[in-house]
Amino acid sequence: MTTDSPTRADAASLRVGGQELELPIVHGTDGDDAVDIGKLRGETGLITLDPGYGNTGACTSAITFLDGEDGILRYRGYPIEQLAAQSTFLEVAYLLIWGELPTREQLDRFVSEVTHHTLIREEMRHFFDSFPSDAHPMAVLASGTVGMSNFYPDSQNIFDPDAVEITINRLIAKLPTLAAWSFKKAIGQPYVYPRNDLGYSANLLHMMFAVPSEAYEVNPKVAEALDLLLILHADHEQNASTATVRMVGSTHANLYASISAGISALWGPLHGGANEAVIDTLERIVADGGSVQKWVDKAKDPNDTFRLAGFGHRIYRNFDPRAKIIKSAAERVLAATGADDDLFEVAQRLEDVALNDEYFISRKLYPNVDFYSGMIYRAIGFPKTMFTNCFAIGRLPGWIAQWKEMMESPETKIGRPRQVYIGPDTRAYVAIEQR
Ligand code: SDX
C-alpha cells in the first residue's frame, strides 16, 4: 500500500519512456528512507549518478544516527550529550563495536585487554628511523598501522571471531603508542613506553609529554578533556574515512589495512585535517593584524579558493552538536591549564561574525567538530601536526564498528560503483609517424 508522503510510502514509481518500474522503499528507524534501486539497471539499463553520494545510501547501519537539520547525534541510540557527560572513551568504544553498554565485568575485561596490548613490537622502533624528522604524523600513523599487520598474521583470519576480537583490541591499544612515538620521533626525544597503571587518555598524554629524565604527572582535568574529545570523535556514520574503511574492507583486506586507508582519508583538510587547518587560519588572521571580517570576506569570495576551515558540513545544516560541547570544554581546559590562547578569542570573534553573515546563514554553514577542537589540543600541548592523529585515535572504534558491521552483513558485496562514460567513442590506433 503506497501513501502520499514520499518518506512513508512503501514503493516509488519510476517511469522511463513507456516503461513503469516500481522500486521498494526501505524505511529506517529514524531519519532517511531510501529507494532500493537494486533492480534498476537490470530492468531499465539505467544507473543513477550522484557525485559525492549526497543522495545515496551505501548501506543500512545500526551504529550511529545523525540528523543534520536538527543537529542530532546518537551512538547506538544514546545521545552524544549524555555519553559526553557520563561515559568514558573505552566504554563508548565498547558500545560502538559490540552494540550495547558493557556491564561492569565486560568493561573491566575490555579495559584490561586494551591495557595489556599497548606495547608495539620492539622491532618497530626501527620503522620510525626510516622517516625524516619532519614527517607528518598522519603519514607515520597510516603506514605504521598497516605495517603492524606483519606482526600479527592472525589478523588475516577476518571471519574468525576470536582473531577479529584480538585484532580489535590490539588496534585500540596500539594506535596511541604509534601516534605518540611518531611525535617523539619528530621532536628527537626518546620513545616513552605505555604504563599499565594509567587510563587510556592519561597514557597517551604520558607517552606524548613524559621524558625519561624527570617525573611527569598527568593533569586529571587534561586527561578528562582528552577523553571527552575522543568520545566526540568516535563515530559519525558514513563520512569519507568510514566509507573508505568499508570500501577497503569489502575487498576482504584485513582490518589493519582497512583502518590504514581510513587514516589516509581522514588526513585531508576537507575532512579530519580541518582541525589543523583551523589553527593555520587563526594564526594567519593574528599575523595579519587580527581582522576577522577580512578573512570572512575572503572565504565568501567565489574567486578565492580560501574556505573557512572548521565551518560547514556535508550533513549538518545546523550546529554540529559536538562543536557546542567542545567549545564549552575548551573554556574549561584553558582555565585548567592556565593557557592564554589568543587564538581562542579570535575563533570566538570569527564564529560570531560568520554566524551573522548572510552568506553563511543562507548556506547553513555552522562551526563543525574541527572548529574548536584544536583549541583544546593546543592547550594540552599537542603540536597542530598531531591534531588529526588525535582525531584518528578517537575515530578508530567507529571505523572498527562499521567494518565489523559490514563484514557481518549478508547484504555486503565488494564495493564497485559504476560510471557514466563521457570519453571518446571507439577509434583506431595511429602509428606515431602519423600523429
Ligand atoms: C569533518 O562527513 C562527516 O561526518 C565529517 C566529520 C566526521 O566526524 O567524520 O564531521 C568531520 O570532516 C568535518 C568537516 C571538516 N572540514 C572543514 O571544516 C573544511 C571546510 N568546510 C568545507 O570545505 C565544506 O563545508 C565541507 C567540505 C565540509 C562540506 O562541503 P559541502 O557540503 O560539499 O558543501 P559545498 O562545498 O557544496 O558548499 C556549499 C556552499 C558553496 O558555496 P556556493 O557554491 O553555494 O556559492 O557553501 C560554501 C561553498 O563554497 N562553503 C563554504 C564553506 N563550506 C562550504 N564557504 C566558505 N567556507 C566554508 N567552510
Tab-separated table of C-alpha atoms and ligand atoms in Angstrom:
chain	number	residue	atom	x	y	z
A	1	MET	CA	0.000	0.000	0.000
A	2	THR	CA	1.551	3.341	-1.027
A	3	THR	CA	0.731	6.571	0.853
A	4	ASP	CA	1.081	10.175	-0.382
A	5	SER	CA	4.084	11.185	1.745
A	6	PRO	CA	7.248	10.112	-0.194
A	7	THR	CA	9.014	9.208	3.010
A	8	ARG	CA	6.267	6.891	4.316
A	9	ALA	CA	5.375	5.259	1.011
A	10	ASP	CA	6.349	1.606	0.581
A	11	ALA	CA	7.348	1.992	-3.052
A	12	ALA	CA	8.381	4.585	-5.627
A	13	SER	CA	7.291	4.508	-9.258
A	14	LEU	CA	9.782	5.339	-11.975
A	15	ARG	CA	8.506	5.993	-15.468
A	16	VAL	CA	11.143	5.668	-18.244
A	17	GLY	CA	9.847	6.008	-21.779
A	18	GLY	CA	6.872	3.728	-21.932
A	19	GLN	CA	8.139	1.582	-19.033
A	20	GLU	CA	6.938	1.962	-15.421
A	21	LEU	CA	9.049	0.421	-12.694
A	22	GLU	CA	8.052	0.062	-9.045
A	23	LEU	CA	11.001	0.350	-6.666
A	24	PRO	CA	10.645	-0.644	-2.990
A	25	ILE	CA	11.302	1.951	-0.274
A	26	VAL	CA	13.484	0.872	2.678
A	27	HIS	CA	12.353	2.506	5.940
A	28	GLY	CA	14.903	3.405	8.627
A	29	THR	CA	14.224	3.519	12.380
A	30	ASP	CA	14.781	7.284	12.153
A	31	GLY	CA	15.982	9.730	9.514
A	32	ASP	CA	16.240	8.998	5.797
A	33	ASP	CA	14.223	6.321	3.999
A	34	ALA	CA	15.650	5.023	0.731
A	35	VAL	CA	14.526	3.893	-2.703
A	36	ASP	CA	16.065	0.458	-3.252
A	37	ILE	CA	17.427	0.621	-6.830
A	38	GLY	CA	18.885	-2.894	-6.772
A	39	LYS	CA	16.943	-3.924	-9.874
A	40	LEU	CA	17.164	-0.591	-11.735
A	41	ARG	CA	19.908	-1.474	-14.252
A	42	GLY	CA	18.610	-4.970	-14.861
A	43	GLU	CA	15.085	-3.726	-15.655
A	44	THR	CA	15.843	-0.398	-17.381
A	45	GLY	CA	19.529	-0.431	-18.387
A	46	LEU	CA	19.894	2.797	-16.407
A	47	ILE	CA	22.140	3.555	-13.423
A	48	THR	CA	21.938	6.522	-11.056
A	49	LEU	CA	24.502	9.342	-10.917
A	50	ASP	CA	25.244	11.104	-7.620
A	51	PRO	CA	28.808	12.602	-7.393
A	52	GLY	CA	29.806	12.795	-3.690
A	53	TYR	CA	26.964	10.432	-2.830
A	54	GLY	CA	24.924	13.251	-1.251
A	55	ASN	CA	21.686	11.415	-2.097
A	56	THR	CA	22.977	7.844	-1.982
A	57	GLY	CA	22.941	5.371	0.886
A	58	ALA	CA	25.773	2.827	0.688
A	59	CYS	CA	24.393	0.537	3.404
A	60	THR	CA	21.947	0.081	6.234
A	61	SER	CA	23.580	0.565	9.626
A	62	ALA	CA	22.573	0.304	13.289
A	63	ILE	CA	25.587	2.110	14.743
A	64	THR	CA	25.266	5.906	14.559
A	65	PHE	CA	22.347	8.182	13.751
A	66	LEU	CA	22.691	11.841	12.907
A	67	ASP	CA	20.098	14.383	11.880
A	68	GLY	CA	21.744	17.259	10.011
A	69	GLU	CA	18.704	19.518	10.093
A	70	ASP	CA	18.187	19.284	13.860
A	71	GLY	CA	21.829	18.760	14.873
A	72	ILE	CA	21.256	15.352	16.489
A	73	LEU	CA	23.980	12.692	17.002
A	74	ARG	CA	23.406	9.327	18.721
A	75	TYR	CA	25.749	6.326	19.125
A	76	ARG	CA	23.691	3.088	19.242
A	77	GLY	CA	20.680	5.234	20.243
A	78	TYR	CA	22.407	7.107	23.084
A	79	PRO	CA	22.504	10.938	22.615
A	80	ILE	CA	26.059	12.268	22.299
A	81	GLU	CA	25.325	14.820	25.042
A	82	GLN	CA	24.639	12.020	27.572
A	83	LEU	CA	27.675	9.972	26.561
A	84	ALA	CA	29.891	13.072	26.678
A	85	ALA	CA	28.666	13.896	30.170
A	86	GLN	CA	28.582	10.401	31.720
A	87	SER	CA	30.726	7.915	29.795
A	88	THR	CA	34.399	7.235	29.082
A	89	PHE	CA	36.097	6.706	25.747
A	90	LEU	CA	36.723	2.978	26.242
A	91	GLU	CA	33.114	2.451	27.351
A	92	VAL	CA	31.917	4.297	24.207
A	93	ALA	CA	34.327	2.234	22.096
A	94	TYR	CA	32.809	-0.953	23.547
A	95	LEU	CA	29.269	0.376	22.894
A	96	LEU	CA	30.026	1.215	19.253
A	97	ILE	CA	31.816	-2.060	18.499
A	98	TRP	CA	29.703	-4.569	20.459
A	99	GLY	CA	26.363	-2.742	20.284
A	100	GLU	CA	25.452	-2.394	23.968
A	101	LEU	CA	26.750	-0.516	27.011
A	102	PRO	CA	29.026	-3.018	28.833
A	103	THR	CA	28.343	-4.459	32.282
A	104	ARG	CA	30.968	-3.665	34.870
A	105	GLU	CA	32.561	-7.090	34.284
A	106	GLN	CA	32.550	-6.657	30.480
A	107	LEU	CA	34.088	-3.182	30.729
A	108	ASP	CA	36.775	-4.273	33.191
A	109	ARG	CA	37.726	-7.149	30.875
A	110	PHE	CA	37.856	-4.867	27.807
A	111	VAL	CA	39.928	-2.220	29.627
A	112	SER	CA	42.313	-4.921	30.858
A	113	GLU	CA	42.664	-6.368	27.348
A	114	VAL	CA	43.436	-2.933	25.889
A	115	THR	CA	45.787	-2.029	28.746
A	116	HIS	CA	47.841	-5.198	28.214
A	117	HIS	CA	48.269	-4.721	24.460
A	118	THR	CA	49.590	-1.143	24.376
A	119	LEU	CA	53.186	-2.118	23.549
A	120	ILE	CA	54.080	-2.179	19.861
A	121	ARG	CA	56.614	-4.783	18.685
A	122	GLU	CA	60.118	-3.690	19.628
A	123	GLU	CA	61.328	-4.104	16.023
A	124	MET	CA	59.006	-1.209	15.085
A	125	ARG	CA	61.378	1.218	16.811
A	126	HIS	CA	63.443	0.977	13.618
A	127	PHE	CA	60.331	1.627	11.497
A	128	PHE	CA	60.357	5.236	12.718
A	129	ASP	CA	64.038	5.618	11.762
A	130	SER	CA	63.067	5.315	8.093
A	131	PHE	CA	61.155	8.643	8.263
A	132	PRO	CA	62.592	12.177	8.153
A	133	SER	CA	62.134	14.073	11.456
A	134	ASP	CA	59.641	16.395	9.784
A	135	ALA	CA	57.472	13.511	8.541
A	136	HIS	CA	53.784	14.327	9.082
A	137	PRO	CA	52.468	12.136	11.927
A	138	MET	CA	49.483	11.084	9.772
A	139	ALA	CA	51.860	9.567	7.189
A	140	VAL	CA	53.616	7.689	10.003
A	141	LEU	CA	50.344	6.562	11.602
A	142	ALA	CA	48.836	5.292	8.339
A	143	SER	CA	51.949	3.339	7.341
A	144	GLY	CA	52.650	2.130	10.871
A	145	THR	CA	49.098	0.806	11.190
A	146	VAL	CA	49.229	-1.351	8.069
A	147	GLY	CA	52.846	-2.231	8.934
A	148	MET	CA	51.740	-3.664	12.305
A	149	SER	CA	49.746	-6.343	10.450
A	150	ASN	CA	53.077	-8.007	9.560
A	151	PHE	CA	53.495	-8.949	13.222
A	152	TYR	CA	50.006	-10.382	13.622
A	153	PRO	CA	49.259	-12.865	10.812
A	154	ASP	CA	46.090	-13.962	12.668
A	155	SER	CA	44.617	-10.631	11.544
A	156	GLN	CA	44.186	-12.208	8.108
A	157	ASN	CA	41.506	-14.532	9.576
A	158	ILE	CA	38.798	-11.915	9.086
A	159	PHE	CA	35.914	-14.382	9.661
A	160	ASP	CA	37.325	-15.902	12.869
A	161	PRO	CA	35.575	-14.116	15.788
A	162	ASP	CA	38.480	-14.683	18.211
A	163	ALA	CA	41.054	-13.416	15.689
A	164	VAL	CA	38.840	-10.389	14.962
A	165	GLU	CA	38.436	-9.606	18.684
A	166	ILE	CA	42.163	-9.707	19.453
A	167	THR	CA	42.857	-7.600	16.340
A	168	ILE	CA	40.300	-5.026	17.514
A	169	ASN	CA	41.831	-4.873	20.996
A	170	ARG	CA	45.385	-4.626	19.621
A	171	LEU	CA	44.454	-1.745	17.290
A	172	ILE	CA	42.684	0.249	20.011
A	173	ALA	CA	45.572	-0.390	22.375
A	174	LYS	CA	48.442	0.330	20.000
A	175	LEU	CA	47.302	3.333	17.958
A	176	PRO	CA	48.072	5.821	20.788
A	177	THR	CA	51.549	4.305	21.193
A	178	LEU	CA	52.175	4.564	17.442
A	179	ALA	CA	50.910	8.161	17.415
A	180	ALA	CA	52.953	9.206	20.445
A	181	TRP	CA	56.131	7.624	19.099
A	182	SER	CA	55.660	9.383	15.750
A	183	PHE	CA	55.611	12.651	17.722
A	184	LYS	CA	58.678	11.723	19.808
A	185	LYS	CA	60.491	10.857	16.596
A	186	ALA	CA	59.548	14.267	15.141
A	187	ILE	CA	60.993	16.167	18.140
A	188	GLY	CA	64.014	13.910	18.579
A	189	GLN	CA	63.064	12.738	22.064
A	190	PRO	CA	63.314	9.158	23.386
A	191	TYR	CA	60.243	6.972	22.926
A	192	VAL	CA	58.200	6.690	26.130
A	193	TYR	CA	56.651	3.302	26.842
A	194	PRO	CA	52.997	2.974	27.896
A	195	ARG	CA	52.222	2.438	31.590
A	196	ASN	CA	49.626	-0.105	32.680
A	197	ASP	CA	48.691	1.881	35.768
A	198	LEU	CA	47.340	4.785	33.685
A	199	GLY	CA	43.954	5.156	31.994
A	200	TYR	CA	43.709	5.258	28.217
A	201	SER	CA	43.849	9.029	27.688
A	202	ALA	CA	46.299	9.597	30.563
A	203	ASN	CA	48.591	7.013	28.951
A	204	LEU	CA	48.559	8.912	25.650
A	205	LEU	CA	49.485	12.122	27.467
A	206	HIS	CA	52.241	10.264	29.341
A	207	MET	CA	53.719	8.827	26.125
A	208	MET	CA	53.463	12.197	24.396
A	209	PHE	CA	54.861	14.505	27.068
A	210	ALA	CA	56.917	12.481	29.590
A	211	VAL	CA	60.723	12.345	29.279
A	212	PRO	CA	62.980	9.751	30.984
A	213	SER	CA	64.922	12.435	32.831
A	214	GLU	CA	62.125	13.616	35.105
A	215	ALA	CA	58.771	12.589	36.572
A	216	TYR	CA	55.677	13.571	34.601
A	217	GLU	CA	52.337	13.951	36.371
A	218	VAL	CA	49.238	13.767	34.166
A	219	ASN	CA	46.783	16.584	34.941
A	220	PRO	CA	43.495	14.685	35.542
A	221	LYS	CA	41.459	17.579	34.128
A	222	VAL	CA	43.503	17.450	30.936
A	223	ALA	CA	43.118	13.658	30.700
A	224	GLU	CA	39.370	14.108	31.192
A	225	ALA	CA	39.215	16.718	28.406
A	226	LEU	CA	41.141	14.453	26.027
A	227	ASP	CA	38.846	11.520	26.869
A	228	LEU	CA	35.865	13.756	26.067
A	229	LEU	CA	37.372	14.738	22.707
A	230	LEU	CA	37.943	11.070	21.850
A	231	ILE	CA	34.288	10.288	22.707
A	232	LEU	CA	33.067	13.126	20.465
A	233	HIS	CA	35.148	11.893	17.530
A	234	ALA	CA	34.329	8.198	17.954
A	235	ASP	CA	31.915	7.730	15.050
A	236	HIS	CA	29.920	9.740	12.543
A	237	GLU	CA	28.083	7.262	10.285
A	238	GLN	CA	29.169	7.152	6.612
A	239	ASN	CA	31.714	10.023	6.469
A	240	ALA	CA	34.539	9.922	3.923
A	241	SER	CA	37.045	7.976	6.032
A	242	THR	CA	34.448	5.492	7.285
A	243	ALA	CA	33.202	4.918	3.743
A	244	THR	CA	36.850	4.287	2.823
A	245	VAL	CA	37.253	1.715	5.602
A	246	ARG	CA	34.087	-0.039	4.421
A	247	MET	CA	35.231	0.011	0.774
A	248	VAL	CA	38.678	-1.424	1.559
A	249	GLY	CA	37.181	-3.962	3.983
A	250	SER	CA	34.684	-5.096	1.337
A	251	THR	CA	37.630	-6.494	-0.677
A	252	HIS	CA	38.397	-8.731	2.386
A	253	ALA	CA	41.603	-6.829	3.099
A	254	ASN	CA	42.460	-7.244	6.803
A	255	LEU	CA	41.387	-4.740	9.459
A	256	TYR	CA	44.836	-3.114	9.790
A	257	ALA	CA	44.814	-2.348	6.032
A	258	SER	CA	41.229	-1.042	6.168
A	259	ILE	CA	41.991	1.243	9.124
A	260	SER	CA	45.205	2.472	7.479
A	261	ALA	CA	43.146	3.523	4.440
A	262	GLY	CA	40.698	5.331	6.732
A	263	ILE	CA	43.585	7.219	8.377
A	264	SER	CA	44.778	8.366	4.947
A	265	ALA	CA	41.290	9.567	4.004
A	266	LEU	CA	40.926	11.412	7.321
A	267	TRP	CA	44.154	13.365	6.678
A	268	GLY	CA	42.531	15.597	4.031
A	269	PRO	CA	41.842	19.233	5.092
A	270	LEU	CA	38.226	18.901	3.946
A	271	HIS	CA	37.817	16.101	6.498
A	272	GLY	CA	39.792	15.380	9.671
A	273	GLY	CA	42.705	17.572	8.595
A	274	ALA	CA	40.444	20.591	9.116
A	275	ASN	CA	41.355	20.788	12.825
A	276	GLU	CA	44.954	21.562	11.845
A	277	ALA	CA	43.759	23.936	9.073
A	278	VAL	CA	41.656	25.894	11.606
A	279	ILE	CA	44.759	26.751	13.619
A	280	ASP	CA	46.615	27.696	10.420
A	281	THR	CA	43.755	30.085	9.576
A	282	LEU	CA	43.628	31.619	13.069
A	283	GLU	CA	47.415	32.084	13.096
A	284	ARG	CA	47.208	33.809	9.687
A	285	ILE	CA	44.481	36.125	10.992
A	286	VAL	CA	46.583	37.053	14.045
A	287	ALA	CA	49.680	37.578	11.899
A	288	ASP	CA	47.603	39.715	9.581
A	289	GLY	CA	46.523	42.080	12.377
A	290	GLY	CA	43.516	40.224	13.745
A	291	SER	CA	40.735	41.497	11.459
A	292	VAL	CA	38.300	38.592	11.105
A	293	GLN	CA	35.973	40.447	8.726
A	294	LYS	CA	38.680	40.482	6.014
A	295	TRP	CA	39.012	36.676	6.250
A	296	VAL	CA	35.268	36.092	6.333
A	297	ASP	CA	35.021	38.172	3.143
A	298	LYS	CA	37.888	36.149	1.646
A	299	ALA	CA	36.034	32.910	2.449
A	300	LYS	CA	32.935	34.270	0.693
A	301	ASP	CA	34.787	35.345	-2.445
A	302	PRO	CA	33.890	32.869	-5.230
A	303	ASN	CA	37.149	33.735	-6.972
A	304	ASP	CA	39.225	32.893	-3.915
A	305	THR	CA	39.875	29.242	-3.076
A	306	PHE	CA	40.156	30.117	0.647
A	307	ARG	CA	37.453	28.436	2.728
A	308	LEU	CA	36.870	28.874	6.443
A	309	ALA	CA	38.238	25.629	7.905
A	310	GLY	CA	36.043	24.284	10.688
A	311	PHE	CA	32.899	25.712	9.111
A	312	GLY	CA	30.291	23.860	7.088
A	313	HIS	CA	29.415	20.199	6.840
A	314	ARG	CA	28.062	17.738	4.287
A	315	ILE	CA	25.232	16.719	6.621
A	316	TYR	CA	24.795	19.313	9.368
A	317	ARG	CA	22.717	22.280	8.258
A	318	ASN	CA	22.608	23.350	11.906
A	319	PHE	CA	25.140	23.490	14.715
A	320	ASP	CA	27.279	20.347	14.884
A	321	PRO	CA	26.265	19.099	18.367
A	322	ARG	CA	29.887	18.136	19.004
A	323	ALA	CA	31.078	21.703	18.344
A	324	LYS	CA	28.860	23.051	21.125
A	325	ILE	CA	30.249	20.549	23.655
A	326	ILE	CA	33.845	21.139	22.542
A	327	LYS	CA	33.509	24.920	22.785
A	328	SER	CA	32.493	24.780	26.468
A	329	ALA	CA	35.176	22.151	27.133
A	330	ALA	CA	37.769	24.433	25.557
A	331	GLU	CA	36.901	27.178	28.037
A	332	ARG	CA	37.344	24.677	30.926
A	333	VAL	CA	40.674	23.368	29.627
A	334	LEU	CA	42.089	26.860	29.051
A	335	ALA	CA	41.171	27.674	32.643
A	336	ALA	CA	42.575	24.355	33.952
A	337	THR	CA	45.869	24.684	32.105
A	338	GLY	CA	46.205	28.425	32.508
A	339	ALA	CA	46.927	28.524	28.766
A	340	ASP	CA	46.292	32.004	27.495
A	341	ASP	CA	45.332	31.179	23.933
A	342	ASP	CA	44.912	34.355	21.935
A	343	LEU	CA	43.595	32.188	19.103
A	344	PHE	CA	40.510	31.248	21.160
A	345	GLU	CA	39.449	34.875	21.333
A	346	VAL	CA	39.961	35.221	17.562
A	347	ALA	CA	37.994	31.996	16.969
A	348	GLN	CA	35.068	33.318	19.018
A	349	ARG	CA	35.070	36.588	17.043
A	350	LEU	CA	35.319	34.696	13.758
A	351	GLU	CA	32.391	32.475	14.733
A	352	ASP	CA	30.329	35.476	15.758
A	353	VAL	CA	30.941	37.386	12.517
A	354	ALA	CA	30.334	34.326	10.312
A	355	LEU	CA	27.128	33.297	12.105
A	356	ASN	CA	25.695	36.753	11.470
A	357	ASP	CA	26.735	36.919	7.850
A	358	GLU	CA	24.083	36.298	5.170
A	359	TYR	CA	26.477	34.178	3.077
A	360	PHE	CA	26.944	31.672	5.929
A	361	ILE	CA	23.346	31.906	7.106
A	362	SER	CA	21.886	31.273	3.646
A	363	ARG	CA	24.196	28.290	3.115
A	364	LYS	CA	23.581	26.957	6.632
A	365	LEU	CA	27.289	26.956	7.422
A	366	TYR	CA	27.958	26.438	11.126
A	367	PRO	CA	31.063	25.544	13.156
A	368	ASN	CA	31.775	21.805	12.925
A	369	VAL	CA	33.656	19.406	15.181
A	370	ASP	CA	37.001	20.749	13.975
A	371	PHE	CA	36.452	24.433	14.715
A	372	TYR	CA	37.217	24.408	18.446
A	373	SER	CA	38.887	21.022	18.958
A	374	GLY	CA	42.275	22.477	18.057
A	375	MET	CA	41.990	24.931	20.975
A	376	ILE	CA	41.870	22.026	23.388
A	377	TYR	CA	44.688	20.120	21.719
A	378	ARG	CA	46.818	23.300	21.800
A	379	ALA	CA	46.027	23.986	25.455
A	380	ILE	CA	47.006	20.390	26.251
A	381	GLY	CA	50.297	20.912	24.425
A	382	PHE	CA	49.835	18.915	21.228
A	383	PRO	CA	51.521	20.498	18.188
A	384	LYS	CA	48.991	21.119	15.383
A	385	THR	CA	50.533	18.372	13.249
A	386	MET	CA	49.301	15.901	15.896
A	387	PHE	CA	45.678	17.093	15.904
A	388	THR	CA	44.493	14.750	13.154
A	389	ASN	CA	46.340	11.850	14.799
A	390	CYS	CA	44.168	12.544	17.862
A	391	PHE	CA	41.093	12.585	15.618
A	392	ALA	CA	42.141	9.186	14.217
A	393	ILE	CA	42.586	7.695	17.709
A	394	GLY	CA	39.076	8.919	18.560
A	395	ARG	CA	37.531	7.668	15.294
A	396	LEU	CA	39.156	4.232	15.487
A	397	PRO	CA	36.327	2.464	17.369
A	398	GLY	CA	33.811	3.879	14.902
A	399	TRP	CA	35.828	2.650	11.930
A	400	ILE	CA	36.149	-0.768	13.607
A	401	ALA	CA	32.420	-0.944	14.397
A	402	GLN	CA	31.496	-0.027	10.810
A	403	TRP	CA	33.993	-2.547	9.368
A	404	LYS	CA	32.653	-5.291	11.664
A	405	GLU	CA	29.018	-4.482	10.787
A	406	MET	CA	29.901	-4.540	7.075
A	407	MET	CA	31.778	-7.864	7.369
A	408	GLU	CA	28.876	-9.456	9.272
A	409	SER	CA	26.141	-8.181	6.958
A	410	PRO	CA	24.618	-10.600	4.425
A	411	GLU	CA	23.966	-7.507	2.222
A	412	THR	CA	27.698	-6.874	1.796
A	413	LYS	CA	29.322	-7.279	-1.609
A	414	ILE	CA	32.661	-5.916	-2.800
A	415	GLY	CA	32.198	-2.160	-3.348
A	416	ARG	CA	32.196	-1.359	-7.062
A	417	PRO	CA	30.400	1.865	-8.183
A	418	ARG	CA	29.564	2.293	-11.875
A	419	GLN	CA	30.053	5.399	-14.068
A	420	VAL	CA	28.582	7.370	-16.944
A	421	TYR	CA	31.301	7.268	-19.637
A	422	ILE	CA	31.805	10.612	-21.414
A	423	GLY	CA	35.096	9.853	-23.178
A	424	PRO	CA	35.834	9.353	-26.918
A	425	ASP	CA	33.959	6.717	-28.947
A	426	THR	CA	35.907	3.746	-30.342
A	427	ARG	CA	38.801	4.746	-32.606
A	428	ALA	CA	41.741	3.007	-34.429
A	429	TYR	CA	45.351	3.207	-33.168
A	430	VAL	CA	47.511	5.696	-35.124
A	431	ALA	CA	51.233	4.972	-35.626
A	432	ILE	CA	53.447	7.658	-34.103
A	433	GLU	CA	54.723	8.706	-37.515
A	434	GLN	CA	51.156	9.665	-38.496
A	435	ARG	CA	50.271	11.675	-35.380
B	1	SDX	C1	34.640	16.574	9.150
B	1	SDX	O1	31.165	13.859	6.906
B	1	SDX	C2	31.427	13.915	8.191
B	1	SDX	O2	30.673	13.476	9.022
B	1	SDX	C3	32.805	14.526	8.517
B	1	SDX	C4	33.091	14.768	10.004
B	1	SDX	C5	33.218	13.458	10.774
B	1	SDX	O3	33.018	13.491	12.001
B	1	SDX	O4	33.647	12.443	10.141
B	1	SDX	O5	32.053	15.551	10.581
B	1	SDX	C6	34.421	15.500	10.184
B	1	SDX	O6	35.228	16.304	8.144
B	1	SDX	C7	34.031	17.938	9.381
B	1	SDX	C8	34.253	18.905	8.170
B	1	SDX	C9	35.660	19.458	8.269
B	1	SDX	N1	36.005	20.243	7.063
B	1	SDX	C10	36.110	21.579	7.091
B	1	SDX	O7	35.872	22.266	8.089
B	1	SDX	C11	36.599	22.192	5.781
B	1	SDX	C12	35.782	23.459	5.462
B	1	SDX	N2	34.416	23.040	5.107
B	1	SDX	C13	34.120	22.943	3.682
B	1	SDX	O8	35.176	22.611	2.848
B	1	SDX	C14	32.784	22.257	3.406
B	1	SDX	O9	31.863	22.816	4.246
B	1	SDX	C15	32.691	20.758	3.502
B	1	SDX	C16	33.690	20.079	2.630
B	1	SDX	C17	32.862	20.302	4.918
B	1	SDX	C18	31.279	20.370	3.062
B	1	SDX	O10	31.133	20.776	1.772
B	1	SDX	P1	29.718	20.573	1.000
B	1	SDX	O11	28.625	20.181	1.889
B	1	SDX	O12	30.012	19.739	-0.183
B	1	SDX	O13	29.338	21.989	0.650
B	1	SDX	P2	29.760	22.685	-0.675
B	1	SDX	O14	31.257	22.550	-0.824
B	1	SDX	O15	28.867	22.224	-1.762
B	1	SDX	O16	29.447	24.187	-0.280
B	1	SDX	C19	28.144	24.735	-0.427
B	1	SDX	C20	28.380	26.235	-0.487
B	1	SDX	C21	29.433	26.602	-1.548
B	1	SDX	O17	29.175	27.927	-1.946
B	1	SDX	P3	28.305	28.162	-3.322
B	1	SDX	O18	28.948	27.306	-4.392
B	1	SDX	O19	26.893	27.718	-2.965
B	1	SDX	O20	28.412	29.645	-3.583
B	1	SDX	O21	28.932	26.656	0.784
B	1	SDX	C22	30.243	27.181	0.566
B	1	SDX	C23	30.724	26.613	-0.755
B	1	SDX	O22	31.698	27.475	-1.337
B	1	SDX	N3	31.064	26.709	1.688
B	1	SDX	C24	31.961	27.461	2.318
B	1	SDX	C25	32.476	26.645	3.336
B	1	SDX	N4	31.889	25.436	3.283
B	1	SDX	C26	31.014	25.475	2.255
B	1	SDX	N5	32.364	28.732	2.120
B	1	SDX	C27	33.335	29.186	2.975
B	1	SDX	N6	33.878	28.474	3.968
B	1	SDX	C28	33.471	27.192	4.182
B	1	SDX	N7	33.998	26.484	5.168
